[in-house]
């Protein structure tokens, strides 16, 4: 039998008021659209306890004592990789026998649940300190400064694989129906490499890198696409270029080329994808690709180019406007990777 909805406190009080006014249970039920038995139960409760509030309910005692709850909560707080089996064994040694689902339910009531660990760049102490230094130095930069930055990056988009993850609505035993599956092939089915850039004024150029990129190719890409992007975006004089610390970017020849071209380059902390707002655009691009499910690399490239061109300027503006939040999050997280 389906569980009925609990009456509101206001309705329960109204039942009592009508009862005190001399109305019968049947009359109250008809007036409020309730069953006579429901009205009678509320009135009996009021007569017995002089209240219509919910009373403490009895139930099966918790298998894990409050002390045991504190123990397993403290254990997983110190070591989040602790398994349910480990906790079962810990409690058994303490004289409490429980199952793994009981462990899950107990920790869930403490606000803890089992989740897949996020994969993030490896941060060494030197990276953490560099990220903190960058965040503190630029935290008070005016918004206009960030509006004059062109952010860039490279990304690999796969034809099939992780980028094609989607949810479907299905019945219990229909998980293998073609409508509910995503075809995959070995080794991801191919991929394309892209270079792109954007600023608060909108997306810049997006190009496909068809060969293995080296320093010379990277400089050629910048030569053919960076300045035209700056012109198309109508960047102000003295605009700043941002790229990460990939060896191709930090090579002596690349630094010399940028210097000769008189490009201002933003000093960037290594291992910091969360600080580069273009990562948000890459993520949205992958979602669009997954939804359209291209069948070959040519179609994949076309979809990427079309979707990149559709990015609204407002999206780019908002990514730049919220940059201070990124810096604040890095400081609050003591230099470690934040959500991006």
Coordinates of C-alpha atoms in Angstrom, one line a residue:
X1 CA 0.0 0.0 0.0
X2 CA 1.3 3.4 -0.9
X3 CA 2.3 5.7 1.9
X4 CA -0.2 8.6 2.4
X5 CA 0.8 12.2 2.6
X6 CA 1.0 13.5 6.2
X7 CA -1.5 16.2 7.1
X8 CA -0.1 19.7 7.7
X9 CA 0.0 21.1 11.2
X10 CA -2.5 23.7 10.2
X11 CA -5.0 21.0 9.0
X12 CA -4.6 19.0 12.2
X13 CA -5.2 22.1 14.3
X14 CA -8.3 22.9 12.3
X15 CA -9.7 19.4 13.0
X16 CA -9.3 20.0 16.7
X17 CA -10.9 23.5 16.5
X18 CA -13.9 22.0 14.7
X19 CA -14.2 19.2 17.2
X20 CA -14.2 21.7 20.1
X21 CA -16.9 23.7 18.3
X22 CA -19.1 20.6 18.6
X23 CA -18.9 19.2 15.1
X24 CA -18.9 15.4 14.6
X25 CA -16.0 13.5 13.0
X26 CA -18.1 12.8 9.9
X27 CA -19.0 16.5 9.5
X28 CA -15.4 17.5 9.9
X29 CA -14.3 14.9 7.4
X30 CA -16.8 16.1 4.8
X31 CA -15.8 19.8 5.4
X32 CA -12.1 19.2 5.0
X33 CA -12.3 16.4 2.5
X34 CA -10.8 13.8 4.9
X35 CA -11.7 10.3 5.9
X36 CA -13.6 9.9 9.2
X37 CA -10.9 7.5 10.5
X38 CA -8.2 10.1 9.8
X39 CA -10.2 12.8 11.7
X40 CA -10.8 10.4 14.6
X41 CA -7.1 9.5 14.9
X42 CA -6.2 13.2 15.1
X43 CA -8.9 13.9 17.8
X44 CA -7.8 10.9 19.9
X45 CA -4.2 11.9 19.8
X46 CA -5.2 15.4 20.9
X47 CA -7.3 14.1 23.8
X48 CA -4.5 11.8 24.9
X49 CA -1.4 14.1 24.5
X50 CA -3.0 17.6 24.3
X51 CA -1.0 18.2 21.1
X52 CA -1.2 17.6 17.4
X53 CA 2.6 17.7 16.9
X54 CA 4.4 14.6 15.7
X55 CA 5.6 12.6 18.7
X56 CA 8.9 10.7 19.0
X57 CA 8.5 7.4 17.2
X58 CA 9.8 4.1 18.3
X59 CA 11.8 1.9 15.9
X60 CA 14.6 -0.7 15.7
X61 CA 17.6 0.5 17.7
X62 CA 20.6 1.5 15.6
X63 CA 23.1 -1.4 15.3
X64 CA 26.0 1.0 15.6
X65 CA 26.3 2.9 18.9
X66 CA 27.0 6.6 18.9
X67 CA 30.6 5.8 19.9
X68 CA 30.9 3.4 16.9
X69 CA 29.5 6.1 14.6
X70 CA 32.1 8.5 15.8
X71 CA 34.8 5.9 15.3
X72 CA 34.1 5.1 11.7
X73 CA 33.4 8.7 10.8
X74 CA 36.8 9.7 12.3
X75 CA 38.4 6.8 10.3
X76 CA 37.1 7.8 6.9
X77 CA 37.8 11.5 7.6
X78 CA 41.4 10.6 8.2
X79 CA 41.6 8.2 5.3
X80 CA 38.8 8.6 2.7
X81 CA 40.0 5.5 0.8
X82 CA 39.0 3.2 3.7
X83 CA 36.7 0.5 2.4
X84 CA 33.4 -0.7 3.9
X85 CA 35.0 -4.0 4.6
X86 CA 37.7 -2.4 6.7
X87 CA 35.1 -0.6 8.7
X88 CA 33.1 -3.8 9.2
X89 CA 36.2 -5.5 10.5
X90 CA 37.0 -2.5 12.8
X91 CA 33.5 -2.7 14.4
X92 CA 33.7 -6.4 14.7
X93 CA 36.9 -6.2 16.7
X94 CA 35.1 -3.7 18.9
X95 CA 32.3 -6.2 19.5
X96 CA 29.7 -4.9 16.9
X97 CA 28.7 -7.1 14.0
X98 CA 27.2 -5.2 11.0
X99 CA 26.9 -5.5 7.2
X100 CA 28.3 -3.2 4.5
X101 CA 25.0 -1.6 3.7
X102 CA 24.6 -0.6 7.4
X103 CA 28.0 1.1 7.1
X104 CA 26.9 3.0 4.0
X105 CA 23.6 4.1 5.6
X106 CA 25.4 5.2 8.8
X107 CA 27.9 7.3 7.0
X108 CA 25.3 8.8 4.7
X109 CA 23.4 10.1 7.8
X110 CA 26.7 11.8 8.7
X111 CA 26.8 13.5 5.3
X112 CA 29.3 11.1 3.8
X113 CA 28.8 9.0 0.7
X114 CA 31.0 6.9 -1.5
X115 CA 31.9 8.6 -4.8
X116 CA 34.4 8.0 -7.6
X117 CA 37.7 9.8 -6.9
X118 CA 38.2 12.7 -9.3
X119 CA 41.4 12.6 -11.4
X120 CA 43.4 15.8 -11.0
X121 CA 46.9 16.9 -12.0
X122 CA 49.7 15.8 -9.7
X123 CA 50.7 18.7 -7.5
X124 CA 54.1 18.8 -5.9
X125 CA 54.8 21.3 -3.1
X126 CA 56.5 23.7 -5.6
X127 CA 53.3 23.7 -7.7
X128 CA 51.1 24.4 -4.7
X129 CA 53.3 27.4 -3.6
X130 CA 53.4 28.7 -7.2
X131 CA 49.6 28.5 -7.5
X132 CA 49.1 30.3 -4.1
X133 CA 51.6 33.0 -5.2
X134 CA 49.8 33.6 -8.5
X135 CA 46.4 33.7 -6.8
X136 CA 47.5 36.2 -4.2
X137 CA 49.3 38.4 -6.7
X138 CA 46.3 38.7 -9.0
X139 CA 43.4 38.6 -6.6
X140 CA 43.0 42.3 -6.6
X141 CA 43.5 42.9 -10.3
X142 CA 40.7 44.9 -11.8
X143 CA 38.2 43.1 -14.0
X144 CA 39.3 45.2 -16.9
X145 CA 42.8 43.6 -16.8
X146 CA 41.3 40.1 -17.2
X147 CA 39.1 41.3 -20.0
X148 CA 42.3 42.1 -21.9
X149 CA 43.6 38.6 -21.7
X150 CA 43.5 36.0 -24.5
X151 CA 43.4 32.5 -23.0
X152 CA 44.6 29.5 -25.1
X153 CA 45.0 25.8 -24.9
X154 CA 45.1 22.5 -26.8
X155 CA 42.6 19.7 -26.4
X156 CA 42.2 16.2 -27.7
X157 CA 38.6 15.3 -28.6
X158 CA 37.8 11.6 -29.0
X159 CA 35.5 10.2 -31.5
X160 CA 34.2 7.5 -29.1
X161 CA 35.0 6.8 -25.5
X162 CA 34.8 8.9 -22.4
X163 CA 33.6 11.9 -24.3
X164 CA 30.4 10.0 -25.3
X165 CA 29.2 9.3 -21.8
X166 CA 25.4 9.8 -21.6
X167 CA 22.5 8.9 -19.4
X168 CA 19.4 7.1 -20.7
X169 CA 15.9 6.3 -19.4
X170 CA 15.3 2.6 -19.6
X171 CA 13.4 -0.3 -18.1
X172 CA 15.1 -2.8 -15.8
X173 CA 16.3 -5.4 -18.3
X174 CA 16.8 -3.2 -21.3
X175 CA 20.4 -2.0 -20.7
X176 CA 21.7 -3.7 -23.9
X177 CA 19.0 -2.5 -26.2
X178 CA 20.7 -0.5 -29.1
X179 CA 18.7 2.6 -28.1
X180 CA 20.2 2.4 -24.6
X181 CA 23.9 1.8 -25.5
X182 CA 26.8 3.9 -26.9
X183 CA 28.9 2.1 -29.5
X184 CA 32.6 2.0 -28.7
X185 CA 35.6 0.7 -30.5
X186 CA 39.1 -0.2 -29.3
X187 CA 41.5 2.6 -28.7
X188 CA 38.7 5.2 -28.7
X189 CA 38.0 5.1 -32.4
X190 CA 40.3 8.0 -33.2
X191 CA 40.6 11.6 -32.1
X192 CA 41.5 15.0 -33.2
X193 CA 43.8 17.6 -31.6
X194 CA 42.6 21.2 -31.5
X195 CA 44.1 24.6 -30.6
X196 CA 41.8 27.4 -29.6
X197 CA 41.7 30.7 -27.8
X198 CA 39.1 33.1 -26.4
X199 CA 38.7 36.3 -24.4
X200 CA 35.9 38.1 -22.7
X201 CA 34.8 39.4 -26.1
X202 CA 34.1 35.9 -27.5
X203 CA 35.8 32.8 -28.9
X204 CA 38.8 33.3 -31.1
X205 CA 40.1 30.9 -33.7
X206 CA 39.8 27.1 -33.4
X207 CA 42.0 25.0 -35.6
X208 CA 42.7 21.3 -36.0
X209 CA 46.3 20.2 -35.4
X210 CA 46.8 17.4 -37.9
X211 CA 50.3 16.4 -37.1
X212 CA 52.2 15.8 -33.9
X213 CA 52.8 19.2 -32.5
X214 CA 56.3 20.4 -31.7
X215 CA 57.7 23.8 -30.9
X216 CA 58.1 24.9 -34.5
X217 CA 54.5 23.9 -35.3
X218 CA 53.2 25.7 -32.2
X219 CA 55.0 28.9 -33.2
X220 CA 53.5 28.5 -36.7
X221 CA 50.0 28.1 -35.1
X222 CA 50.5 31.3 -33.1
X223 CA 51.8 33.1 -36.1
X224 CA 48.8 32.3 -38.2
X225 CA 46.0 32.4 -35.6
X226 CA 46.8 34.4 -32.5
X227 CA 47.2 37.9 -33.9
X228 CA 44.2 37.4 -36.3
X229 CA 42.1 36.3 -33.3
X230 CA 43.2 39.4 -31.3
X231 CA 42.2 41.6 -34.3
X232 CA 38.8 39.9 -34.7
X233 CA 38.1 40.2 -31.0
X234 CA 39.1 43.9 -31.1
X235 CA 41.5 43.5 -28.2
X236 CA 42.8 46.7 -26.7
X237 CA 46.4 47.8 -27.1
X238 CA 48.6 45.9 -24.7
X239 CA 46.5 42.8 -24.5
X240 CA 48.0 39.8 -22.7
X241 CA 48.5 36.3 -24.0
X242 CA 48.0 33.2 -21.7
X243 CA 49.2 29.7 -22.3
X244 CA 50.2 27.0 -19.9
X245 CA 53.7 25.6 -19.2
X246 CA 53.7 22.8 -21.8
X247 CA 57.4 22.3 -22.9
X248 CA 56.4 23.5 -26.4
X249 CA 55.2 26.8 -24.9
X250 CA 58.2 27.4 -22.6
X251 CA 60.9 26.4 -25.1
X252 CA 63.6 29.0 -25.5
X253 CA 62.8 29.4 -29.2
X254 CA 59.1 30.0 -28.4
X255 CA 59.9 32.5 -25.7
X256 CA 62.2 34.4 -28.1
X257 CA 59.6 34.4 -30.8
X258 CA 57.0 35.8 -28.5
X259 CA 59.5 38.5 -27.3
X260 CA 60.3 39.5 -30.9
X261 CA 56.6 39.8 -31.7
X262 CA 56.2 42.0 -28.6
X263 CA 53.5 39.8 -27.1
X264 CA 52.9 40.2 -23.4
X265 CA 52.7 36.8 -21.8
X266 CA 51.0 36.1 -18.5
X267 CA 53.3 34.2 -16.1
X268 CA 51.4 31.0 -15.4
X269 CA 51.7 28.4 -12.6
X270 CA 52.2 24.8 -13.7
X271 CA 49.5 22.1 -13.2
X272 CA 46.7 24.7 -13.1
X273 CA 43.9 23.8 -15.5
X274 CA 41.4 25.0 -12.9
X275 CA 42.7 28.5 -13.3
X276 CA 42.2 28.5 -17.1
X277 CA 38.6 29.3 -18.0
X278 CA 39.0 27.8 -21.4
X279 CA 38.7 24.4 -19.7
X280 CA 35.0 25.2 -19.3
X281 CA 34.6 25.8 -23.0
X282 CA 36.4 22.5 -23.8
X283 CA 34.0 20.7 -21.4
X284 CA 31.0 22.2 -23.1
X285 CA 32.4 21.3 -26.5
X286 CA 32.8 17.7 -25.5
X287 CA 29.2 17.5 -24.4
X288 CA 28.0 18.8 -27.7
X289 CA 30.1 16.3 -29.5
X290 CA 28.7 13.4 -27.4
X291 CA 25.2 14.5 -28.1
X292 CA 25.7 14.5 -31.9
X293 CA 27.7 11.3 -32.0
X294 CA 29.9 11.9 -35.1
X295 CA 30.8 8.7 -37.1
X296 CA 34.3 9.8 -38.4
X297 CA 37.0 12.3 -37.7
X298 CA 35.8 14.6 -40.5
X299 CA 32.4 14.9 -39.0
X300 CA 34.0 15.3 -35.5
X301 CA 36.0 18.3 -36.8
X302 CA 33.0 19.9 -38.4
X303 CA 30.9 19.6 -35.3
X304 CA 33.7 21.1 -33.2
X305 CA 34.1 24.1 -35.5
X306 CA 30.3 24.7 -35.7
X307 CA 29.8 24.4 -31.9
X308 CA 32.8 26.6 -31.1
X309 CA 31.4 29.4 -33.4
X310 CA 28.1 29.2 -31.6
X311 CA 29.5 30.0 -28.2
X312 CA 27.7 33.2 -27.0
X313 CA 29.8 36.2 -26.1
X314 CA 27.9 36.3 -22.8
X315 CA 29.4 32.9 -21.8
X316 CA 32.9 34.2 -22.4
X317 CA 32.1 37.4 -20.5
X318 CA 30.8 35.5 -17.4
X319 CA 33.9 33.2 -17.4
X320 CA 36.1 36.2 -17.1
X321 CA 33.9 38.1 -14.6
X322 CA 34.0 35.2 -12.2
X323 CA 37.8 34.9 -12.4
X324 CA 38.3 36.3 -8.9
X325 CA 36.2 33.4 -7.6
X326 CA 38.8 31.0 -9.1
X327 CA 41.6 32.8 -7.3
X328 CA 39.7 32.9 -4.1
X329 CA 39.0 29.2 -4.3
X330 CA 42.7 28.4 -4.8
X331 CA 43.6 30.4 -1.7
X332 CA 40.8 28.8 0.3
X333 CA 41.9 25.4 -0.8
X334 CA 45.5 26.1 0.2
X335 CA 46.8 25.9 -3.3
X336 CA 45.3 22.6 -4.2
X337 CA 43.1 21.9 -7.3
X338 CA 39.6 23.4 -7.1
X339 CA 36.4 22.6 -8.9
X340 CA 36.5 24.0 -12.4

